[in-house]
mmCIF file of C-alpha atoms in Angstrom:
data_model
loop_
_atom_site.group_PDB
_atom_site.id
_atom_site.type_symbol
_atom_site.label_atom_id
_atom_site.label_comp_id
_atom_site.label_asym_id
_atom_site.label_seq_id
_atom_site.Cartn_x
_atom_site.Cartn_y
_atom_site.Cartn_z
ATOM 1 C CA UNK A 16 -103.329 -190.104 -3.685
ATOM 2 C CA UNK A 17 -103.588 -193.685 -3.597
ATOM 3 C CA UNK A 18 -103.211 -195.737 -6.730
ATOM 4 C CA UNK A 19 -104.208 -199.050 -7.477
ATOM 5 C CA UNK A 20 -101.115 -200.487 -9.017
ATOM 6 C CA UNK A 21 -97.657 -200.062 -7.203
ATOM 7 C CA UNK A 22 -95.535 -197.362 -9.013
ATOM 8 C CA UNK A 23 -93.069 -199.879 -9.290
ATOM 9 C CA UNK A 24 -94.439 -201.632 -12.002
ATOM 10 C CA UNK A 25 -96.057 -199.047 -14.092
ATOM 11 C CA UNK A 26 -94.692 -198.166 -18.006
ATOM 12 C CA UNK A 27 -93.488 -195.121 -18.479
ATOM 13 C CA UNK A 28 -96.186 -193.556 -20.784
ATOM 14 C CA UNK A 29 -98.626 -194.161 -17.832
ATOM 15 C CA UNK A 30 -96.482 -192.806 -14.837
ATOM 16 C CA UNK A 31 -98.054 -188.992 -13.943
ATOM 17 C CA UNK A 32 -95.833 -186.330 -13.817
ATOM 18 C CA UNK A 33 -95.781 -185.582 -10.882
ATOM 19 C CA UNK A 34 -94.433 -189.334 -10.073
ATOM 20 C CA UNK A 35 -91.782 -189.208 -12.221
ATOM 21 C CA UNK A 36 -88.639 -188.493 -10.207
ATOM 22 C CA UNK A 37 -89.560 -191.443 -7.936
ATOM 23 C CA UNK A 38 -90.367 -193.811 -10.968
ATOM 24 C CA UNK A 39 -86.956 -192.790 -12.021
ATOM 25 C CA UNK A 40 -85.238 -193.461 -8.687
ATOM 26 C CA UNK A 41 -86.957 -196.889 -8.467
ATOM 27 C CA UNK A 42 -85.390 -198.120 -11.735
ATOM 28 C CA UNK A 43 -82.451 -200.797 -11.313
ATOM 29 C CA UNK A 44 -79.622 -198.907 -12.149
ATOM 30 C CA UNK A 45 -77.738 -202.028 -13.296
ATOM 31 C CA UNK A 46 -76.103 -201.222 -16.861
ATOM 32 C CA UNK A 47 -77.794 -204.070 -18.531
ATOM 33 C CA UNK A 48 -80.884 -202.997 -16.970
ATOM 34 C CA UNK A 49 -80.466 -199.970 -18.168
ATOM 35 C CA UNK A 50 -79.203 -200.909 -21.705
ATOM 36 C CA UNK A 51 -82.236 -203.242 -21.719
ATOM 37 C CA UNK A 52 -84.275 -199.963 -21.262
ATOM 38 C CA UNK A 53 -83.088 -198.086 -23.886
ATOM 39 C CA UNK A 54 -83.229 -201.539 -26.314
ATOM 40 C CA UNK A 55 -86.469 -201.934 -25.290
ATOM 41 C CA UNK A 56 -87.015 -198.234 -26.143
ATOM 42 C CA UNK A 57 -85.913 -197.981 -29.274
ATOM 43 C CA UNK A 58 -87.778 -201.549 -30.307
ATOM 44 C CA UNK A 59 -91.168 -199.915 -29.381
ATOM 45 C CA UNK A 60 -90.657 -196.901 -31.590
ATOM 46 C CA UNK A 61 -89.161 -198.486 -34.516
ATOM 47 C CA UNK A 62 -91.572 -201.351 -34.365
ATOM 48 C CA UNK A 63 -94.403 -198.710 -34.784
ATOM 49 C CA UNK A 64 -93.258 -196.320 -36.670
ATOM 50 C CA UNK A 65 -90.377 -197.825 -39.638
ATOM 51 C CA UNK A 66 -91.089 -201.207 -39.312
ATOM 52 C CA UNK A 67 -94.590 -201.119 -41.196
ATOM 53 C CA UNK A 68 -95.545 -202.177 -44.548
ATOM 54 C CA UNK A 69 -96.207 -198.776 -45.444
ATOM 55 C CA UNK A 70 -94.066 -196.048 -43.284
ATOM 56 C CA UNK A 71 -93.621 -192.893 -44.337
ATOM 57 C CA UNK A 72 -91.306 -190.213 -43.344
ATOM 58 C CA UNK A 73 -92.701 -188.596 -40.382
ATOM 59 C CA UNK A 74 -91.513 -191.801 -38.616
ATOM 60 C CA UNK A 75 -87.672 -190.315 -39.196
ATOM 61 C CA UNK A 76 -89.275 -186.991 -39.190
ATOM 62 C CA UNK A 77 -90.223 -187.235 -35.274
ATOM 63 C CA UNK A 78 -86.365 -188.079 -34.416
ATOM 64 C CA UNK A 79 -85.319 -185.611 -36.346
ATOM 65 C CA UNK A 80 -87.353 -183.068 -34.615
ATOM 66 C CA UNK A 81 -86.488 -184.214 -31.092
ATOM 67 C CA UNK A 82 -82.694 -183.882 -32.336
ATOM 68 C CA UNK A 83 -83.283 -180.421 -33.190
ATOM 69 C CA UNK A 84 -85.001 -179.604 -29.619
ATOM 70 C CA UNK A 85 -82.268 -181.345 -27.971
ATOM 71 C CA UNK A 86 -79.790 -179.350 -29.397
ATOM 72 C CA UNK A 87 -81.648 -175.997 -28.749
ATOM 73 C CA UNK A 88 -82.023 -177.215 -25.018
ATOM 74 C CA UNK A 89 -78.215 -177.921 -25.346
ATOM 75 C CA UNK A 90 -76.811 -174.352 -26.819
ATOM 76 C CA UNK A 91 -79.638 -172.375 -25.423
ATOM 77 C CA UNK A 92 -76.920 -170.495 -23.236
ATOM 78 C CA UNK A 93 -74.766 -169.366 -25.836
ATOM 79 C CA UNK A 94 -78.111 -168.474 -27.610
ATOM 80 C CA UNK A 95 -79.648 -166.219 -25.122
ATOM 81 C CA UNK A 96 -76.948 -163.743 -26.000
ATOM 82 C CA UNK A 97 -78.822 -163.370 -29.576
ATOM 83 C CA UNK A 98 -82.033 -162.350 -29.180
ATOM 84 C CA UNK A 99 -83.359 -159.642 -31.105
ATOM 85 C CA UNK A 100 -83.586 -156.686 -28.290
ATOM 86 C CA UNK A 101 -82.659 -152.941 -28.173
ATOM 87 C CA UNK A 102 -80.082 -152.647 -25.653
ATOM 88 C CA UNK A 103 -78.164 -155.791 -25.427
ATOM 89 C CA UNK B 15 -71.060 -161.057 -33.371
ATOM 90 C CA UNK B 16 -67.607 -162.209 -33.360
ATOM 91 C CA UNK B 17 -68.172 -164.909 -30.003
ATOM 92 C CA UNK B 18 -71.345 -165.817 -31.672
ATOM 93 C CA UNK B 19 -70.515 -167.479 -34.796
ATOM 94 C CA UNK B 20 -67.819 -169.533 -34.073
ATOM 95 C CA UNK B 21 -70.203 -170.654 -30.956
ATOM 96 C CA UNK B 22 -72.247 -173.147 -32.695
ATOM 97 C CA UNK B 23 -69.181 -174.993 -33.545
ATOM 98 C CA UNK B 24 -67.966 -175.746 -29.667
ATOM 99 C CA UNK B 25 -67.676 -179.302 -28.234
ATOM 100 C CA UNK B 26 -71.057 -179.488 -26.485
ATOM 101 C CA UNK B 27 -70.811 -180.484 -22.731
ATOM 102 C CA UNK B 28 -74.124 -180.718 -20.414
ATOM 103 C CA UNK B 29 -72.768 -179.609 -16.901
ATOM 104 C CA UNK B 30 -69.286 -181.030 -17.933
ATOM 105 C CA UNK B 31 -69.924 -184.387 -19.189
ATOM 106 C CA UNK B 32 -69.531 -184.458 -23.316
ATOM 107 C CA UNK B 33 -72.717 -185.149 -24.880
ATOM 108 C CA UNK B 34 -70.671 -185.429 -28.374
ATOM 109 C CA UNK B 35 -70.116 -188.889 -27.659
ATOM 110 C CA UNK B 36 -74.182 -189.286 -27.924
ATOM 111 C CA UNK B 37 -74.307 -186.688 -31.108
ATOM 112 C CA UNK B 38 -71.935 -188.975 -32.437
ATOM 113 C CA UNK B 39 -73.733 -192.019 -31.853
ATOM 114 C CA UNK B 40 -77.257 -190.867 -33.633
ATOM 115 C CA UNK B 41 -76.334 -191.585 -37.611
ATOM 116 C CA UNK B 42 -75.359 -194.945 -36.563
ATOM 117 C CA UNK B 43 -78.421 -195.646 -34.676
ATOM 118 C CA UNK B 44 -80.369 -194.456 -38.023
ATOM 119 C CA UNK B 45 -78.691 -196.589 -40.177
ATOM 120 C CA UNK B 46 -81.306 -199.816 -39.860
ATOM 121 C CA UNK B 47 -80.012 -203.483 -39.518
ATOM 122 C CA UNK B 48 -82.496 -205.946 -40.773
ATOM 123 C CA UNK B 49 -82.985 -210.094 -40.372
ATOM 124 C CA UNK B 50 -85.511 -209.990 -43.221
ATOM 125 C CA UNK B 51 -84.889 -210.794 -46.839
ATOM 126 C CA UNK B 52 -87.790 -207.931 -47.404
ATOM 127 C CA UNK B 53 -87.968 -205.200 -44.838
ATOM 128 C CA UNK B 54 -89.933 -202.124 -44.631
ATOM 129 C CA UNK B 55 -89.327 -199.104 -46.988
ATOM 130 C CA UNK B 56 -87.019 -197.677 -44.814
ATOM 131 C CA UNK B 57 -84.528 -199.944 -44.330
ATOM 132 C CA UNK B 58 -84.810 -201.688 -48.080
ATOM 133 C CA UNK B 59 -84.280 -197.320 -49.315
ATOM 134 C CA UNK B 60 -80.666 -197.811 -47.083
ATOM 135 C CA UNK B 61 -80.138 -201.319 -48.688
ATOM 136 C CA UNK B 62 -80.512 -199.680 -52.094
ATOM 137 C CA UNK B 63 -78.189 -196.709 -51.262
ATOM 138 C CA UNK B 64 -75.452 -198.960 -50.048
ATOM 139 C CA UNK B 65 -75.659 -201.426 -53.175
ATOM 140 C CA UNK B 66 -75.213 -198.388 -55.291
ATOM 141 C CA UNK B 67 -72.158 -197.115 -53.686
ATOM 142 C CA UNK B 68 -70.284 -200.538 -53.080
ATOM 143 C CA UNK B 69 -70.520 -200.527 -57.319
ATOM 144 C CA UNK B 70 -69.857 -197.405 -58.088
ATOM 145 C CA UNK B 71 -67.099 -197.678 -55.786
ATOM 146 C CA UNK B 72 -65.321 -201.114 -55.536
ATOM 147 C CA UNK B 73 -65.883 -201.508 -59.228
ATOM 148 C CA UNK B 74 -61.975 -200.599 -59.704
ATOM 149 C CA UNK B 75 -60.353 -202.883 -57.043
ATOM 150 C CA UNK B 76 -58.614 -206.142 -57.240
ATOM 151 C CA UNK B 77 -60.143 -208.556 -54.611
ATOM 152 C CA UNK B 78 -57.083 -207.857 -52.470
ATOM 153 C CA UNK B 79 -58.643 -204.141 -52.395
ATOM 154 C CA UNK B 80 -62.283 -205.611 -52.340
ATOM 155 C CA UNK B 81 -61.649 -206.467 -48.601
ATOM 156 C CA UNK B 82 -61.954 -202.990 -47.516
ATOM 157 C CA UNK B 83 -65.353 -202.504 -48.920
ATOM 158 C CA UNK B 84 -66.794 -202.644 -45.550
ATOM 159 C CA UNK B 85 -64.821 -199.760 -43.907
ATOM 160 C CA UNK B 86 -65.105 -197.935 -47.494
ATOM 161 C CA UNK B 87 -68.947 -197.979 -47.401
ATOM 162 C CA UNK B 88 -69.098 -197.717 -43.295
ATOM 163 C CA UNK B 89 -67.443 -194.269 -44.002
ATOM 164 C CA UNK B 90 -69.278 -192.976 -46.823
ATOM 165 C CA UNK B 91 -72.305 -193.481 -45.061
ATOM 166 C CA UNK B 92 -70.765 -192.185 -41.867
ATOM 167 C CA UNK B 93 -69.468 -188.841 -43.382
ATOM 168 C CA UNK B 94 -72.695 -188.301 -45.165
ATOM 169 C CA UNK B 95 -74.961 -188.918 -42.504
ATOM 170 C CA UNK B 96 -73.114 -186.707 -40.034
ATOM 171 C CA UNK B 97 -72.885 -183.570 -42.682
ATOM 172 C CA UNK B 98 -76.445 -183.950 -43.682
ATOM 173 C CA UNK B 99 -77.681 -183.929 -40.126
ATOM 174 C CA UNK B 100 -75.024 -181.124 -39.224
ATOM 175 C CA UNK B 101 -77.826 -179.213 -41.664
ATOM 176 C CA UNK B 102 -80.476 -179.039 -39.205
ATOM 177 C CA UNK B 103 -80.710 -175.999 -36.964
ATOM 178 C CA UNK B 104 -78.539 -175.857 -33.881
ATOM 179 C CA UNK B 105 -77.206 -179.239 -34.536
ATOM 180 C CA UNK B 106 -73.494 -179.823 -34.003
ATOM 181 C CA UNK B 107 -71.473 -181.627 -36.591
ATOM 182 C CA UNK B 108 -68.395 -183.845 -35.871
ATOM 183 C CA UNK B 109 -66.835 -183.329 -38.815
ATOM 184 C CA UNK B 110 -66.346 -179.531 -38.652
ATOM 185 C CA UNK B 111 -63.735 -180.561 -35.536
ATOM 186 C CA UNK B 112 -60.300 -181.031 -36.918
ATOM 187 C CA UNK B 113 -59.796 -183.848 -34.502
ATOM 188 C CA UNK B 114 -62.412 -186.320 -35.586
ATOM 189 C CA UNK B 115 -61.104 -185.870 -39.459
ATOM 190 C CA UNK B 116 -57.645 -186.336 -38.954
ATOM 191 C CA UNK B 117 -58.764 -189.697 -36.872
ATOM 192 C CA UNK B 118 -60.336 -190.510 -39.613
ATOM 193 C CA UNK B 119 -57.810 -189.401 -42.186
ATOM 194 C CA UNK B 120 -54.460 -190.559 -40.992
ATOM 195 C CA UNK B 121 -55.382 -194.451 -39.666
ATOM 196 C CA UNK B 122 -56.772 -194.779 -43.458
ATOM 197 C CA UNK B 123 -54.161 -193.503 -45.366
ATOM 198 C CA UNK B 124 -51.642 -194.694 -43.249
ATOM 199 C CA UNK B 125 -52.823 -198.284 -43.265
ATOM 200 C CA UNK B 126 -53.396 -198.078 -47.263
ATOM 201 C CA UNK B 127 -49.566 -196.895 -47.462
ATOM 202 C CA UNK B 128 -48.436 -199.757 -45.281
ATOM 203 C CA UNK B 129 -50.434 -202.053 -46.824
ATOM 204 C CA UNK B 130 -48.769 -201.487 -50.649
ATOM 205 C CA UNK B 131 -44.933 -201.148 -48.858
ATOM 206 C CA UNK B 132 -46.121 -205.032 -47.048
ATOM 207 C CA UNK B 133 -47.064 -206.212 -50.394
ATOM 208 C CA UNK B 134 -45.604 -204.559 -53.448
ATOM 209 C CA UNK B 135 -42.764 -202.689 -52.038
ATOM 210 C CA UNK B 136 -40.801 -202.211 -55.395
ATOM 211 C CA UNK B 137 -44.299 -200.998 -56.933
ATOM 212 C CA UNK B 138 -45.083 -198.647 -53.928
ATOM 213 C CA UNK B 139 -41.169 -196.959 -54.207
ATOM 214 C CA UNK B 140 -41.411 -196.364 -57.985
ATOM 215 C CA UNK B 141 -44.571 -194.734 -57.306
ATOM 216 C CA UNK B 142 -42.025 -191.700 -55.891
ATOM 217 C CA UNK B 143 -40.925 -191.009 -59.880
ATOM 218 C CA UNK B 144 -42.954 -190.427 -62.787
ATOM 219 C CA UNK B 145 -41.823 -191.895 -65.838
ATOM 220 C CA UNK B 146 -40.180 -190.168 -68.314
ATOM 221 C CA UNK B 147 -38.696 -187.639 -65.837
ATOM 222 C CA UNK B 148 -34.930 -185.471 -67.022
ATOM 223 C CA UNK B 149 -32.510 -187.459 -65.198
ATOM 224 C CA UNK B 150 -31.305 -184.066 -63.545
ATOM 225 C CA UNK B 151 -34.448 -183.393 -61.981
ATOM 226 C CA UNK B 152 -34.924 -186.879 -60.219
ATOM 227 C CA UNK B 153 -33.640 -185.640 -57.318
ATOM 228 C CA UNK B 154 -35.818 -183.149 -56.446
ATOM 229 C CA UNK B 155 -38.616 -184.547 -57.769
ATOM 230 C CA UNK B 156 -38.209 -187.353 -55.215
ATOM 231 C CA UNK B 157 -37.922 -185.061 -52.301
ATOM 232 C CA UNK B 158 -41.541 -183.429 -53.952
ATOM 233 C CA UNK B 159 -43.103 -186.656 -54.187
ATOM 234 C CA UNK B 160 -42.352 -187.527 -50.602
ATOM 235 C CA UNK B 161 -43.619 -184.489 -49.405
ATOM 236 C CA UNK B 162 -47.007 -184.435 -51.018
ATOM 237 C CA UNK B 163 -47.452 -188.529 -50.110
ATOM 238 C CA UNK B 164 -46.967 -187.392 -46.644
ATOM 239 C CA UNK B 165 -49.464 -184.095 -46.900
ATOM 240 C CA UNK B 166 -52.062 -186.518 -48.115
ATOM 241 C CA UNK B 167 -54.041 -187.685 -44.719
ATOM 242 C CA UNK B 168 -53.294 -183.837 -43.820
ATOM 243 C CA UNK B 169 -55.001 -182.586 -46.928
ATOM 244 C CA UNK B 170 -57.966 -185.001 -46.476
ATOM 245 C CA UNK B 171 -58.777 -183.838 -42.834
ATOM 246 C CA UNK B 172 -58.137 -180.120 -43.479
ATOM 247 C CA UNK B 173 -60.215 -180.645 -46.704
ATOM 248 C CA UNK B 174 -63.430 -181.857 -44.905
ATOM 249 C CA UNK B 175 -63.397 -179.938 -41.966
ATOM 250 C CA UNK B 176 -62.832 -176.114 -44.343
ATOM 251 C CA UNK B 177 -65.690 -177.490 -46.544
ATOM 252 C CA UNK B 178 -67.714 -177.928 -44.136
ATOM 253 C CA UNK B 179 -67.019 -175.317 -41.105
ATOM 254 C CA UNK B 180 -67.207 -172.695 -44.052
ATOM 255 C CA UNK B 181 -70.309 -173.551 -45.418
ATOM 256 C CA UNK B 182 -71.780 -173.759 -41.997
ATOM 257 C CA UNK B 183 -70.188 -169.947 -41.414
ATOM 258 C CA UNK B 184 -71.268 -168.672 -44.853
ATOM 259 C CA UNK B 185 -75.501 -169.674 -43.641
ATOM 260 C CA UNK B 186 -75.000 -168.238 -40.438
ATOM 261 C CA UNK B 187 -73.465 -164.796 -41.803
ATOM 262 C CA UNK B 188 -76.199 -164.965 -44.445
ATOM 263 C CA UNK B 189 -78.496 -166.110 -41.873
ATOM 264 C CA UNK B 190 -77.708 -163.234 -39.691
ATOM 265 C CA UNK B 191 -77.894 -160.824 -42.572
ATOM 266 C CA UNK B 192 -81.116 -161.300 -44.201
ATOM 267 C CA UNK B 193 -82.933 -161.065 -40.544
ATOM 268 C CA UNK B 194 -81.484 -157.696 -40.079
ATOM 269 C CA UNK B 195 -81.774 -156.666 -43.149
ATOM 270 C CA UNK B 196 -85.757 -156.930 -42.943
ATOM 271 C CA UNK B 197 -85.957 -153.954 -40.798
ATOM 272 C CA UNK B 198 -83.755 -151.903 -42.733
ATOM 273 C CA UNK B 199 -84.900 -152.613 -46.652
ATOM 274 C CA UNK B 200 -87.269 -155.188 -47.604
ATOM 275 C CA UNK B 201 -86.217 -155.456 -51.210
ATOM 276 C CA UNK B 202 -82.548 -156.190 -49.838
ATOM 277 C CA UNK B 203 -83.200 -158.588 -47.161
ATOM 278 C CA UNK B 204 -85.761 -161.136 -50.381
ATOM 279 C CA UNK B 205 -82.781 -160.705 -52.209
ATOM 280 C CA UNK B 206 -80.386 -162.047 -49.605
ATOM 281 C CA UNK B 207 -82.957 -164.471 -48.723
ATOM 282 C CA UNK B 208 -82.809 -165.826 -51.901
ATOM 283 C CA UNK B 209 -79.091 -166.003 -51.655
ATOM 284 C CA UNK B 210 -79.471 -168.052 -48.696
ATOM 285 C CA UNK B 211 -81.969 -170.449 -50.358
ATOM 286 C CA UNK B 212 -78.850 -171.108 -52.914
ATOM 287 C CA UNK B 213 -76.186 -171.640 -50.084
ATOM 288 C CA UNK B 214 -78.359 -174.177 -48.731
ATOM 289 C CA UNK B 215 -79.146 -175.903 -51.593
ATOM 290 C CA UNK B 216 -75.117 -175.335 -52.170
ATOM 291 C CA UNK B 217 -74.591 -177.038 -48.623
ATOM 292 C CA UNK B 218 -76.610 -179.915 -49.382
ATOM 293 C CA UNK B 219 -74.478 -181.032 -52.230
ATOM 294 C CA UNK B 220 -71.294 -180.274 -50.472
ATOM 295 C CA UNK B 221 -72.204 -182.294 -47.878
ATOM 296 C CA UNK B 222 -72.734 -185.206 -50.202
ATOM 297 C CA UNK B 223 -69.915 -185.024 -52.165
ATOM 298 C CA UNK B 224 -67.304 -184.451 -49.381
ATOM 299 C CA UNK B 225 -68.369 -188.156 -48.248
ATOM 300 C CA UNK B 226 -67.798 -188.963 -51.936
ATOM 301 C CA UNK B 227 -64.810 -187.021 -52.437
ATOM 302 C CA UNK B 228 -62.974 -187.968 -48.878
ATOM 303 C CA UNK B 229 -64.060 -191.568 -49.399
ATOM 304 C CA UNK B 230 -62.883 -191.854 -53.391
ATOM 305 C CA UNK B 231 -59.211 -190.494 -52.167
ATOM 306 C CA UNK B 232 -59.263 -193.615 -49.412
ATOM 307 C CA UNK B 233 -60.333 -195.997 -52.276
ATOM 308 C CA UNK B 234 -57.660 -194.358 -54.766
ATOM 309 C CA UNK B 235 -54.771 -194.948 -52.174
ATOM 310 C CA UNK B 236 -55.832 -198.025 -51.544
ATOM 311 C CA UNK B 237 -55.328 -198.864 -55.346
ATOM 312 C CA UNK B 238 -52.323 -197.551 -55.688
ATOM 313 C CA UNK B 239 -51.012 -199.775 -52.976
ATOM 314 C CA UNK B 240 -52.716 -202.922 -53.799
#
């Protein structure tokens, strides 16, 4: 599949899927590259979301809710014991 | 049952490395900075917060004691940031370890203490007798004040983290309850559900006022000593 801009250069909301482990791997691993990447992260999202005249709470709202699914993700082992079944 | 509760309150590591350090770091990175004089709700609800505390708070101080307001403020916001997110499901909460209060505890206590034996050392030793005491029972009453000047950055850690761990136990018991109870009796399981309504309600408020509370005890030793 051929595309017209190398993958080298593309943002990450417009990488495919399927691209993504070699987006990742092409990424200069230096820390203050990668620093950079989370500063220039976390500028993007606050810069749409907080830091408008009139934000409202789902901006704090949509971290919250990716903390929660983190953690799930994180204690999902020690979870799977409690499920609600008949024979444990 | 038994493995399961106490579960949630495990150090969490992803494939060894500790991601704690990261849970750690997420109520600072909530806690806006700003350049602007006037800057968006968000940060200007945090900027009213923080100028309500610092009065409430350093109101008492002499401006020897004013100089802490800083670390005061840093770790009322800290405290209450980490037990209100420690609310949401699954999340894990440094302050229900014993290890992060006591870091927190002893340094502070220890460097308030210092700080009035540095500066006022007659001052700080009389604190060690009440006035007005028998002369027979100075003795002892010595030994008693030592001992509970010393159990002080002990009481504040052990303080926070039973506050805390409990009321985290006490949802997931009541937690645990009400969803079995459902199958079982209906009736039972609204009433226990409105129990559990309560405790959080209850856990809210604790989670506040342990900031206040641990944070007040800092400010009071540092006014003893300053």
């Amino acid at each position: 599949m051929a595309s017209l801009v190398p993958l080298k250069e593309k943002k990450l909301m417009e990488v495919k899927l399927g691209e993504l482990p070699s987006w990742i791997l092409m990424q200069n691993f230096i820390p203050s590259g990668t620093v950079g990447a989370f500063q220039r992260g976390y500028d993007r999202y606050y810069n749409k979301y907080i830091n408008v005249r009139k934000g409202s709470i789902s901006g704090i709202n949509m971290v919250l809710a990716a903390y929660v699914v983190f953690s799930y993700c994180i204690s999902y082992k020690e979870l799977k014991h409690e499920w609600q079944r008949k024979y444990h | 049952m038994n493995e399961n509760l106490f579960a949630s309150f495990v150090t969490p590591t992803m494939m060894g490395l500790p991601i704690v350090i990261l849970i750690i770091m997420l109520p600072p990175m909530l806690l806006t900075s700003s350049k602007r004089l006037i800057s968006n709700r968000f940060h200007s609800f945090q900027q009213w917060l923080i100028k309500l505390i610092i009065k409430q708070m350093m109101l008492i101080h002499s401006p020897k004691g004013r100089t802490w307001s800083l670390m005061l403020v840093s770790l009322i916001m800290f405290i209450g940031s980490t037990n209100l997110l420690g609310l949401l499901p699954h999340t894990f909460t440094p302050t229900t370890q014993l290890s992060t209060n006591l870091c927190m505890a002893i340094p502070l206590w220890a460097g308030a203490v210092i700080l009035g034996f540095r500066h006022k050392l007659k001052a700080s030793l009389a604190h060690f007798l009440p006035q007005g005491t028998p002369i027979s029972l100075i003795p002892m009453l010595i030994i008693i004040e030592t001992i509970s000047l010393f159990i002080q950055p002990m009481a504040l850690a052990v303080r926070l983290t039973a506050n805390i761990t409990a009321g985290h136990l006490l949802i997931h018991l009541i937690g645990g309850a009400t969803l079995v109870l459902t199958s079982i009796s209906p009736p039972t399981a609204t009433i226990t559900f409105i129990i559990l309504a309560l405790l959080t309600i209850l856990e809210f408020a604790v989670a506040l006022i342990q900031a206040y509370v641990f944070t007040l005890l800092v400010s009071l030793y540092l006014h003893d000593n300053t």
